[in-house]
XYZ file of N, CA and C in Angstrom:
774
model
N 0.849 -1.199 0.000
C 0.000 0.000 0.000
C 0.882 1.244 0.000
N 0.631 2.137 -0.947
C 1.430 3.358 -1.059
C 1.065 4.326 0.068
N 2.046 4.772 0.850
C 1.742 5.650 1.986
C 1.403 7.064 1.549
N 0.773 7.808 2.455
C 0.572 9.238 2.210
C 1.922 9.920 2.056
N 1.932 10.991 1.286
C 3.153 11.756 1.065
C 3.022 13.105 1.750
N 4.035 13.480 2.515
C 4.028 14.740 3.262
C 4.932 15.748 2.550
N 4.342 16.862 2.151
C 5.045 17.861 1.345
C 4.945 19.227 2.019
N 6.040 19.959 1.985
C 6.061 21.343 2.459
C 6.422 22.254 1.299
N 5.584 23.263 1.025
C 6.008 24.279 0.058
C 6.285 25.583 0.775
N 7.218 26.336 0.224
C 7.629 27.603 0.824
C 7.354 28.720 -0.164
N 6.370 29.549 0.153
C 6.038 30.740 -0.627
C 6.674 31.927 0.080
N 7.573 32.597 -0.597
C 8.349 33.638 0.084
C 8.798 34.710 -0.896
N 9.155 35.866 -0.370
C 9.892 36.861 -1.149
C 11.329 36.369 -1.298
N 12.010 36.877 -2.316
C 13.396 36.483 -2.568
C 14.300 37.703 -2.549
N 15.530 37.507 -2.088
C 16.546 38.556 -2.131
C 17.131 38.584 -3.555
N 16.987 39.709 -4.222
C 17.335 39.805 -5.636
C 18.831 39.590 -5.854
N 19.153 38.571 -6.661
C 20.528 38.276 -7.075
C 21.481 38.160 -5.884
N 20.993 37.530 -4.825
C 21.790 37.398 -3.598
C 21.689 35.962 -3.073
N 22.465 35.029 -3.646
C 22.371 33.630 -3.241
C 22.629 33.394 -1.762
N 23.598 34.069 -1.191
C 23.936 33.832 0.217
C 22.749 34.174 1.113
N 22.122 35.332 0.863
C 20.975 35.741 1.676
C 19.793 34.794 1.483
N 19.557 34.354 0.248
C 18.435 33.454 0.001
C 18.638 32.093 0.646
N 19.831 31.546 0.574
C 20.084 30.240 1.179
C 19.943 30.309 2.697
N 20.394 31.396 3.280
C 20.229 31.572 4.729
C 18.749 31.682 5.090
N 18.009 32.399 4.286
C 16.577 32.555 4.529
C 15.841 31.222 4.422
N 16.161 30.453 3.384
C 15.499 29.161 3.232
C 15.908 28.182 4.330
N 17.133 28.259 4.782
C 17.548 27.410 5.907
C 16.690 27.697 7.129
N 16.508 28.977 7.425
C 15.698 29.355 8.584
C 14.271 28.826 8.454
N 13.689 28.958 7.262
C 12.313 28.512 7.073
C 12.207 26.991 7.129
N 13.113 26.296 6.480
C 13.044 24.836 6.438
C 13.267 24.234 7.817
N 14.241 24.740 8.550
C 14.544 24.150 9.852
C 13.554 24.572 10.938
N 12.661 25.499 10.606
C 11.596 25.844 11.550
C 10.387 24.913 11.408
N 10.374 24.085 10.339
C 9.252 23.172 10.123
C 9.369 21.993 11.081
N 8.366 21.817 11.902
C 8.360 20.739 12.889
C 7.625 19.488 12.384
N 6.683 19.658 11.471
C 5.943 18.516 10.953
C 6.860 17.637 10.096
N 6.575 16.335 10.029
C 7.351 15.465 9.145
C 7.114 15.845 7.690
N 8.173 15.852 6.899
C 8.061 16.188 5.479
C 8.962 15.260 4.675
N 8.419 14.750 3.583
C 9.202 13.930 2.656
C 9.829 14.777 1.561
N 9.239 15.962 1.311
C 9.645 16.799 0.188
C 9.420 18.258 0.526
N 10.449 19.082 0.283
C 10.339 20.541 0.409
C 10.415 21.138 -0.988
N 9.423 21.961 -1.345
C 9.373 22.604 -2.652
C 9.645 24.096 -2.516
N 10.607 24.584 -3.304
C 11.016 25.987 -3.302
C 10.660 26.605 -4.655
N 10.573 27.933 -4.742
C 10.198 28.561 -6.014
C 11.267 28.428 -7.099
N 10.912 28.892 -8.281
C 11.840 28.973 -9.409
C 12.984 29.931 -9.075
N 14.201 29.556 -9.505
C 15.396 30.386 -9.269
C 15.424 30.893 -7.826
N 15.305 29.955 -6.896
C 15.138 30.320 -5.485
C 16.366 30.989 -4.886
N 17.515 30.850 -5.501
C 18.719 31.458 -4.920
C 18.991 32.868 -5.426
N 18.267 33.312 -6.481
C 18.570 34.614 -7.080
C 17.347 35.456 -7.417
N 16.177 34.842 -7.544
C 15.075 35.478 -8.230
C 15.233 35.275 -9.734
N 14.194 35.663 -10.498
C 14.153 35.396 -11.942
C 15.019 36.426 -12.670
N 16.316 36.205 -12.579
C 17.305 37.145 -13.106
C 17.784 36.726 -14.491
N 18.062 37.722 -15.331
C 18.638 37.485 -16.645
C 20.133 37.821 -16.643
N 20.792 37.567 -15.516
C 22.219 37.835 -15.372
C 22.974 36.556 -15.010
N 22.809 35.482 -15.791
C 23.485 34.237 -15.427
C 25.012 34.338 -15.498
N 25.510 35.241 -16.334
C 26.962 35.396 -16.429
C 27.564 35.795 -15.080
N 26.794 36.497 -14.268
C 27.283 36.948 -12.968
C 26.879 36.020 -11.825
N 25.703 35.381 -11.935
C 25.153 34.710 -10.761
C 24.893 33.216 -10.928
N 25.160 32.658 -12.112
C 24.888 31.238 -12.301
C 25.764 30.390 -11.392
N 25.177 29.330 -10.878
C 25.877 28.357 -10.050
C 26.418 27.246 -10.957
N 27.131 26.317 -10.363
C 27.524 25.089 -11.041
C 27.041 23.927 -10.181
N 27.167 22.723 -10.691
C 26.720 21.557 -9.931
C 27.618 21.298 -8.720
N 28.736 21.994 -8.640
C 29.606 21.923 -7.454
C 29.513 23.193 -6.611
N 28.578 24.087 -6.964
C 28.521 25.396 -6.338
C 27.727 25.431 -5.042
N 27.531 26.658 -4.532
C 26.993 26.792 -3.178
C 25.532 26.370 -3.067
N 24.729 26.612 -4.102
C 23.311 26.258 -4.008
C 23.132 24.744 -3.962
N 23.846 24.036 -4.818
C 23.739 22.580 -4.853
C 24.307 21.968 -3.573
N 25.422 22.505 -3.086
C 25.985 22.000 -1.829
C 25.028 22.254 -0.670
N 24.392 23.416 -0.675
C 23.398 23.710 0.366
C 22.235 22.729 0.295
N 21.774 22.421 -0.912
C 20.679 21.466 -1.064
C 21.073 20.092 -0.523
N 22.294 19.660 -0.816
C 22.776 18.369 -0.308
C 22.769 18.337 1.216
N 23.318 19.365 1.825
C 23.409 19.403 3.284
C 22.015 19.459 3.919
N 21.153 20.280 3.351
C 19.817 20.455 3.922
C 18.986 19.189 3.765
N 19.052 18.563 2.600
C 18.316 17.319 2.372
C 18.782 16.233 3.336
N 20.080 16.174 3.570
C 20.636 15.168 4.472
C 20.170 15.384 5.905
N 20.234 16.625 6.364
C 19.855 16.922 7.750
C 18.364 16.710 7.977
N 17.539 17.135 7.014
C 16.083 16.998 7.163
C 15.575 15.606 6.743
N 16.460 14.807 6.166
C 16.075 13.489 5.661
C 14.845 13.590 4.755
N 14.935 14.523 3.815
C 13.839 14.793 2.885
C 14.424 15.269 1.564
N 13.647 15.141 0.504
C 14.043 15.693 -0.788
C 13.857 17.207 -0.759
N 14.828 17.928 -1.312
C 14.728 19.379 -1.501
C 14.659 19.627 -3.006
N 13.707 20.453 -3.447
C 13.545 20.670 -4.882
C 13.207 22.128 -5.173
N 13.879 22.676 -6.158
C 13.629 24.017 -6.670
C 14.538 24.225 -7.861
N 14.415 25.357 -8.541
C 15.299 25.594 -9.684
C 16.290 26.709 -9.384
N 17.456 26.617 -10.047
C 18.509 27.619 -9.928
C 19.066 27.905 -11.320
N 19.676 29.077 -11.480
C 20.389 29.326 -12.725
C 21.698 28.540 -12.679
N 21.994 27.814 -13.762
C 23.093 26.859 -13.764
C 23.981 27.045 -14.993
N 25.289 26.991 -14.788
C 26.245 27.020 -15.897
C 26.810 25.628 -16.106
N 26.808 25.192 -17.364
C 27.377 23.889 -17.698
C 27.866 23.926 -19.138
N 29.141 23.607 -19.341
C 29.749 23.594 -20.680
C 29.501 24.906 -21.421
N 29.733 26.016 -20.739
C 29.612 27.358 -21.327
C 28.190 27.712 -21.768
N 27.211 26.988 -21.264
C 25.817 27.337 -21.492
C 25.135 27.532 -20.141
N 24.009 28.259 -20.177
C 23.257 28.531 -18.951
C 21.863 27.899 -19.057
N 21.409 27.362 -17.929
C 20.128 26.684 -17.876
C 19.350 27.156 -16.661
N 18.026 27.166 -16.795
C 17.136 27.299 -15.641
C 16.851 25.861 -15.214
N 17.597 25.393 -14.207
C 17.649 23.959 -13.897
C 16.962 23.637 -12.583
N 15.981 22.758 -12.658
C 15.357 22.207 -11.457
C 16.211 21.049 -10.950
N 16.446 21.044 -9.653
C 17.252 19.992 -9.027
C 16.401 19.257 -8.005
N 16.369 17.958 -8.120
C 15.678 17.058 -7.200
C 16.762 16.408 -6.350
N 16.971 16.942 -5.152
C 18.082 16.516 -4.300
C 17.592 15.574 -3.207
N 18.134 14.366 -3.200
C 17.752 13.360 -2.212
C 18.614 13.465 -0.952
N 18.146 12.871 0.149
C 18.921 12.927 1.404
C 20.294 12.278 1.309
N 20.465 11.307 0.395
C 21.774 10.639 0.277
C 22.757 11.408 -0.593
N 22.359 12.588 -1.075
C 23.250 13.415 -1.883
C 23.164 13.160 -3.371
N 22.395 12.162 -3.794
C 22.175 11.945 -5.226
C 21.080 12.894 -5.710
N 21.132 13.233 -6.990
C 20.128 14.170 -7.507
C 19.818 13.871 -8.958
N 18.689 14.409 -9.392
C 18.308 14.386 -10.799
C 17.923 15.803 -11.198
N 18.012 16.095 -12.490
C 17.823 17.465 -12.954
C 16.846 17.536 -14.126
N 16.176 18.661 -14.210
C 15.324 18.979 -15.351
C 15.623 20.411 -15.776
N 16.005 20.592 -17.041
C 16.243 21.927 -17.581
C 14.964 22.437 -18.244
N 14.526 23.618 -17.841
C 13.267 24.197 -18.313
C 13.181 24.176 -19.835
N 12.101 23.583 -20.333
C 11.935 23.464 -21.788
C 11.394 24.743 -22.409
N 10.375 25.327 -21.784
C 9.720 26.499 -22.364
C 10.290 27.763 -21.717
N 11.167 28.436 -22.428
C 11.792 29.654 -21.922
C 10.886 30.842 -22.223
N 10.797 31.743 -21.263
C 9.806 32.820 -21.297
C 10.277 33.949 -22.204
N 9.812 33.900 -23.467
C 10.253 34.871 -24.463
C 9.901 36.302 -24.108
N 8.743 36.503 -23.470
C 8.323 37.850 -23.094
C 9.317 38.494 -22.129
N 9.995 37.682 -21.356
C 11.015 38.177 -20.428
C 12.431 37.978 -20.929
N 12.570 37.605 -22.217
C 13.871 37.413 -22.883
C 14.695 36.290 -22.254
N 14.012 35.352 -21.608
C 14.748 34.225 -20.998
C 15.493 33.420 -22.059
N 14.902 33.303 -23.239
C 15.521 32.511 -24.311
C 16.822 33.133 -24.819
N 17.036 34.409 -24.538
C 18.270 35.061 -24.972
C 19.434 34.808 -24.020
N 19.144 34.274 -22.858
C 20.176 34.080 -21.843
C 20.368 32.622 -21.442
N 19.355 31.798 -21.661
C 19.388 30.414 -21.212
C 19.124 29.473 -22.383
N 19.576 28.245 -22.224
C 19.358 27.187 -23.214
C 18.209 26.305 -22.749
N 17.304 25.986 -23.651
C 16.148 25.161 -23.297
C 16.540 23.698 -23.158
N 15.888 23.023 -22.237
C 16.038 21.584 -22.123
C 15.091 20.881 -23.075
N 15.256 19.566 -23.210
C 14.388 18.815 -24.124
C 13.973 17.456 -23.573
N 14.199 17.231 -22.260
C 13.859 15.935 -21.676
C 13.009 16.122 -20.431
N 11.891 15.398 -20.373
C 11.082 15.372 -19.160
C 11.783 14.519 -18.108
N 11.455 14.812 -16.874
C 12.002 14.057 -15.753
C 10.845 13.488 -14.943
N 10.834 12.183 -14.754
C 9.894 11.535 -13.854
C 10.691 10.994 -12.677
N 10.304 11.404 -11.478
C 10.991 10.940 -10.276
C 10.009 10.141 -9.425
N 10.548 9.329 -8.521
C 9.717 8.534 -7.629
C 10.072 8.833 -6.184
N 9.061 8.853 -5.339
C 9.253 9.100 -3.914
C 8.203 8.318 -3.141
N 8.651 7.341 -2.370
C 7.772 6.525 -1.521
C 6.621 5.899 -2.313
N 6.925 5.482 -3.537
C 5.925 4.823 -4.360
C 5.104 5.745 -5.246
N 5.296 7.064 -5.104
C 4.596 8.047 -5.934
C 5.466 8.398 -7.148
N 4.831 8.530 -8.307
C 5.521 9.025 -9.503
C 5.189 10.508 -9.670
N 6.220 11.304 -9.929
C 6.086 12.764 -9.911
C 6.724 13.370 -11.153
N 6.027 14.330 -11.752
C 6.567 15.116 -12.870
C 6.813 16.536 -12.392
N 8.074 16.967 -12.278
C 8.384 18.348 -11.900
C 8.620 19.223 -13.133
N 8.001 20.404 -13.148
C 8.177 21.351 -14.246
C 8.387 22.756 -13.689
N 8.618 23.720 -14.597
C 9.012 25.063 -14.179
C 8.129 26.109 -14.848
N 7.427 26.873 -14.067
C 6.748 28.117 -14.408
C 6.067 28.115 -15.784
N 6.692 28.712 -16.791
C 6.095 28.905 -18.116
C 5.676 27.587 -18.764
N 6.279 26.465 -18.341
C 5.847 25.152 -18.825
C 4.348 24.947 -18.612
N 3.784 25.623 -17.616
C 2.374 25.457 -17.281
C 1.460 25.770 -18.457
N 1.874 26.662 -19.333
C 1.023 27.093 -20.456
C 0.974 26.073 -21.596
N 1.722 24.982 -21.491
C 1.863 24.061 -22.614
C 1.414 22.657 -22.203
N 0.120 22.356 -22.399
C -0.447 21.120 -21.869
C 0.113 19.849 -22.485
N 0.604 19.909 -23.711
C 1.163 18.701 -24.324
C 2.401 18.240 -23.550
N 3.237 19.181 -23.122
C 4.447 18.846 -22.372
C 4.100 18.274 -20.995
N 2.977 18.699 -20.444
C 2.557 18.234 -19.123
C 1.720 16.962 -19.179
N 1.311 16.526 -20.359
C 0.313 15.466 -20.492
C 0.774 14.183 -19.813
N -0.176 13.552 -19.131
C 0.142 12.390 -18.310
C 0.258 11.123 -19.154
N 1.362 11.027 -19.874
C 1.640 9.840 -20.685
C 2.460 8.816 -19.911
N 2.916 9.197 -18.714
C 3.811 8.323 -17.939
C 3.145 7.744 -16.696
N 1.844 7.915 -16.560
C 1.092 7.435 -15.394
C 1.664 8.013 -14.097
N 1.968 9.310 -14.110
C 2.448 9.947 -12.885
C 1.264 10.290 -11.981
N 1.582 10.572 -10.717
C 0.562 10.827 -9.694
C 0.505 12.287 -9.257
N 1.642 12.963 -9.352
C 1.756 14.362 -8.921
C 2.456 15.144 -10.021
N 1.925 16.305 -10.315
C 2.544 17.257 -11.244
C 2.765 18.543 -10.464
N 3.990 19.057 -10.465
C 4.177 20.338 -9.783
C 5.009 21.299 -10.620
N 4.762 22.589 -10.346
C 5.463 23.679 -11.025
C 6.082 24.583 -9.971
N 7.380 24.860 -10.108
C 8.015 25.892 -9.292
C 8.078 27.148 -10.155
N 7.798 28.317 -9.575
C 7.522 29.467 -10.429
C 7.952 30.803 -9.822
N 8.104 31.777 -10.729
C 8.115 33.209 -10.434
C 7.059 33.817 -11.359
N 5.793 33.619 -11.018
C 4.672 34.003 -11.900
C 4.094 35.321 -11.391
N 4.136 36.395 -12.199
C 3.726 37.719 -11.716
C 2.220 37.860 -11.533
N 1.848 38.779 -10.647
C 0.433 38.999 -10.357
C -0.338 39.442 -11.592
N 0.285 40.165 -12.491
C -0.440 40.714 -13.652
C -1.043 39.608 -14.533
N -0.535 38.379 -14.420
C -1.100 37.257 -15.185
C -1.513 36.107 -14.255
N -1.903 36.452 -13.034
C -2.157 35.412 -12.032
C -3.424 34.619 -12.315
N -4.369 35.208 -13.030
C -5.586 34.437 -13.351
C -5.248 33.235 -14.220
N -4.326 33.407 -15.141
C -3.895 32.273 -15.976
C -3.246 31.189 -15.118
N -2.428 31.597 -14.173
C -1.784 30.649 -13.246
C -2.834 29.797 -12.530
N -3.821 30.439 -11.944
C -4.825 29.716 -11.172
C -5.663 28.795 -12.062
N -6.082 29.320 -13.201
C -6.931 28.538 -14.102
C -6.190 27.339 -14.679
N -4.953 27.551 -15.099
C -4.200 26.473 -15.743
C -3.779 25.394 -14.747
N -3.486 25.756 -13.515
C -3.193 24.729 -12.516
C -4.389 23.795 -12.346
N -5.584 24.370 -12.283
C -6.782 23.549 -12.138
C -7.017 22.695 -13.382
N -6.774 23.267 -14.552
C -6.952 22.510 -15.793
C -5.985 21.338 -15.880
N -4.729 21.564 -15.490
C -3.743 20.480 -15.537
C -4.149 19.331 -14.607
N -4.728 19.653 -13.442
C -5.170 18.612 -12.516
C -6.317 17.801 -13.112
N -7.284 18.488 -13.708
C -8.456 17.817 -14.263
C -8.075 16.923 -15.442
N -7.305 17.456 -16.379
C -7.023 16.702 -17.600
C -6.053 15.548 -17.363
N -5.220 15.649 -16.331
C -4.239 14.602 -16.050
C -4.625 13.721 -14.866
N -5.748 14.005 -14.232
C -6.234 13.252 -13.070
C -5.108 12.965 -12.082
N -4.527 14.047 -11.596
C -3.417 13.941 -10.659
C -3.496 15.108 -9.682
N -2.728 15.014 -8.612
C -2.535 16.177 -7.766
C -1.633 17.165 -8.507
N -1.962 18.435 -8.420
C -1.114 19.488 -8.992
C -0.742 20.476 -7.892
N 0.540 20.805 -7.836
C 1.058 21.778 -6.874
C 1.753 22.888 -7.645
N 1.445 24.125 -7.312
C 2.141 25.270 -7.884
C 2.782 26.064 -6.758
N 4.086 26.266 -6.825
C 4.818 26.991 -5.776
C 5.366 28.278 -6.374
N 4.825 29.393 -5.941
C 5.185 30.693 -6.492
C 5.808 31.567 -5.408
N 6.489 32.610 -5.811
C 7.054 33.566 -4.873
C 6.068 34.698 -4.599
N 6.387 35.557 -3.652
C 5.633 36.783 -3.405
C 6.588 37.972 -3.439
N 6.010 39.175 -3.494
C 6.788 40.411 -3.410
C 7.322 40.892 -4.737
N 7.946 42.063 -4.686
C 8.551 42.660 -5.876
C 9.923 42.072 -6.147
N 10.219 41.837 -7.434
C 11.558 41.392 -7.794
C 12.430 42.598 -8.143
N 13.618 42.345 -8.639
C 14.545 43.428 -8.938
C 14.138 44.303 -10.095
N 13.132 43.876 -10.851
C 12.577 44.685 -11.932
C 11.279 45.369 -11.516
N 11.008 45.349 -10.218
C 9.808 45.951 -9.633
C 8.528 45.315 -10.161
N 8.594 44.016 -10.434
C 7.424 43.243 -10.842
C 6.878 42.533 -9.608
N 5.593 42.745 -9.335
C 4.995 42.195 -8.116
C 4.473 40.777 -8.342
N 4.691 39.925 -7.346
C 4.238 38.542 -7.357
C 3.317 38.326 -6.156
N 2.126 37.811 -6.417
C 1.135 37.650 -5.346
C 1.081 36.237 -4.792
N 1.957 35.363 -5.261
C 1.979 34.005 -4.749
C 0.918 33.146 -5.386
N -0.185 32.931 -4.668
C -1.244 32.023 -5.099
C -0.706 30.595 -5.252
N 0.291 30.258 -4.419
C 0.735 28.863 -4.388
C -0.451 27.984 -4.049
N -0.538 26.830 -4.724
C -1.783 26.068 -4.693
C -1.545 24.574 -4.624
N -2.518 23.899 -4.040
C -2.640 22.447 -4.124
C -4.013 22.142 -4.701
N -4.039 21.391 -5.794
C -5.272 21.047 -6.486
C -5.418 19.523 -6.477
N -6.607 19.032 -6.207
C -6.787 17.582 -6.188
C -7.127 17.076 -7.593
N -7.167 15.758 -7.818
C -7.335 15.230 -9.178
C -8.683 15.538 -9.831
N -9.629 16.083 -9.086
C -10.897 16.519 -9.688
C -10.882 18.009 -10.012
N -9.789 18.683 -9.703
C -9.688 20.115 -9.959
C -10.112 20.976 -8.793
N -10.351 20.377 -7.631
C -10.762 21.142 -6.459
C -9.540 21.769 -5.783
N -9.657 23.047 -5.452
C -8.558 23.770 -4.805
C -8.574 23.443 -3.313
N -7.534 22.775 -2.851
C -7.429 22.400 -1.443
C -6.655 23.439 -0.640
N -5.677 24.065 -1.279
C -4.877 25.111 -0.631
C -4.614 26.196 -1.669
N -4.726 27.450 -1.256
C -4.296 28.568 -2.105
C -3.895 29.706 -1.195
N -2.647 30.121 -1.286
C -2.100 31.155 -0.409
C -1.770 32.405 -1.223
N -2.337 33.552 -0.818
C -2.195 34.787 -1.588
C -1.414 35.851 -0.825
N -0.465 36.478 -1.506
C 0.224 37.705 -1.090
C 1.231 37.529 0.052
N 0.967 36.659 1.002
C 1.821 36.595 2.179
C 2.827 35.452 2.085
N 3.958 35.622 2.774
C 4.889 34.516 2.921
C 4.207 33.411 3.725
N 4.394 32.186 3.298
C 3.731 31.073 3.960
C 4.538 29.794 3.756
N 4.782 29.084 4.832
C 5.353 27.743 4.761
C 4.247 26.776 5.138
N 3.884 25.900 4.216
C 2.678 25.092 4.383
C 3.014 23.622 4.189
N 2.652 22.789 5.162
C 2.868 21.344 5.080
C 1.525 20.638 4.971
N 1.439 19.676 4.064
C 0.178 18.959 3.838
C 0.489 17.510 3.453
N -0.540 16.676 3.490
C -0.408 15.267 3.135
C -1.258 14.961 1.918
N -0.746 14.111 1.049
C -1.486 13.648 -0.116
C -1.843 12.177 0.067
N -3.070 11.841 -0.255
C -3.574 10.485 -0.088
C -3.571 9.737 -1.421
N -2.834 8.646 -1.472
C -2.825 7.812 -2.680
C -4.170 7.110 -2.850
N -4.800 6.771 -1.737
C -6.124 6.146 -1.790
C -7.137 7.079 -2.464
N -7.102 8.355 -2.105
C -8.008 9.335 -2.718
C -7.755 9.444 -4.219
N -6.496 9.486 -4.609
C -6.139 9.555 -6.028
C -6.683 8.343 -6.780
N -6.441 7.147 -6.256
C -6.896 5.933 -6.925
C -8.415 5.854 -6.999
N -9.067 6.309 -5.940
C -10.534 6.274 -5.908
C -11.123 7.120 -7.036
N -10.535 8.314 -7.245
C -11.009 9.189 -8.321
C -10.754 8.549 -9.682
N -9.579 7.993 -9.880
C -9.244 7.395 -11.170
C -10.082 6.153 -11.473
N -10.440 5.404 -10.451
C -11.265 4.217 -10.658
C -12.725 4.586 -10.911
N -13.203 5.620 -10.216
C -14.594 6.052 -10.386
C -14.785 6.777 -11.714
N -13.775 7.547 -12.105
C -13.828 8.325 -13.347
C -12.615 7.950 -14.207
N -12.667 6.843 -14.908
C -11.484 6.324 -15.621
C -11.236 7.027 -16.955
N -11.027 8.330 -16.894
C -10.888 9.122 -18.119
C -9.512 8.970 -18.782
N -8.495 8.658 -18.002
C -7.145 8.603 -18.570
C -7.017 7.508 -19.628
N -7.819 6.469 -19.533
C -7.715 5.380 -20.513
C -8.134 5.839 -21.912
N -8.845 6.958 -22.003
C -9.304 7.466 -23.294
C -8.414 8.580 -23.844
N -7.283 8.816 -23.209
C -6.393 9.904 -23.653
C -5.792 9.575 -25.019
N -5.431 10.605 -25.736
C -4.833 10.443 -27.054
C -3.367 10.036 -26.923
N -2.954 9.171 -27.818
C -1.535 8.818 -27.911
C -0.860 9.808 -28.845
N 0.335 10.230 -28.496
C 1.068 11.163 -29.351
C 2.563 11.032 -29.071
N 3.335 11.626 -29.935
C 4.791 11.574 -29.791
C 5.338 12.979 -29.941
N 6.142 13.417 -28.960
C 6.760 14.743 -29.035
C 8.027 14.676 -29.884
N 8.245 15.719 -30.666
C 9.464 15.779 -31.489
C 10.285 16.984 -31.101
């Protein structure tokens, strides 16, 4: 029997282009969590904010953000996950890192780069989905703008949880809320969206609206405007019950991405 999964998301303001301050801030928030957690979810580019200055602030896989994730995951005996700007082979990526307590990790490079913010001019797009497993759950982690592209999110791998780490601005927050619910309904899975709050270095305001959506599209958690560290449990029994009662996934279209 697949056990419940305990997840903590952290909705917070970020220190603009200041990795040391952000890592210290996240340490304080994570180590203040008393409830048991299997997974901690952090926003997109959690060490810098959504910066287009990777030449100055990009980390490496041996750098301080990744080392901090290793240490924190080990001490908390939980997976730590979020994205950072990453340099590899003279290219820059918006890279999500899934860091396990034993120090092993897997990575996903953001496929859909945000052209409106000129992300594609500074970063290289990834082309591979990542499916990870945790305590018997299959999980698809994605990043922010990926939310707008349902084919990339489509549940062709029989995953149970889909989540997005984000820096999604308030000016387009209705799309964020609507699309999170749509992704849950069409993929019959739990969907989690973890967003930041506050103004970034470009004076763009983020209202958060970090959310947990159940496989029927019902909003179970939604946090607006304020910093919030929230721990919750997901029931595999509830997920299976919905899929058995409403077996819509068996009628999904087969397709191949190129």
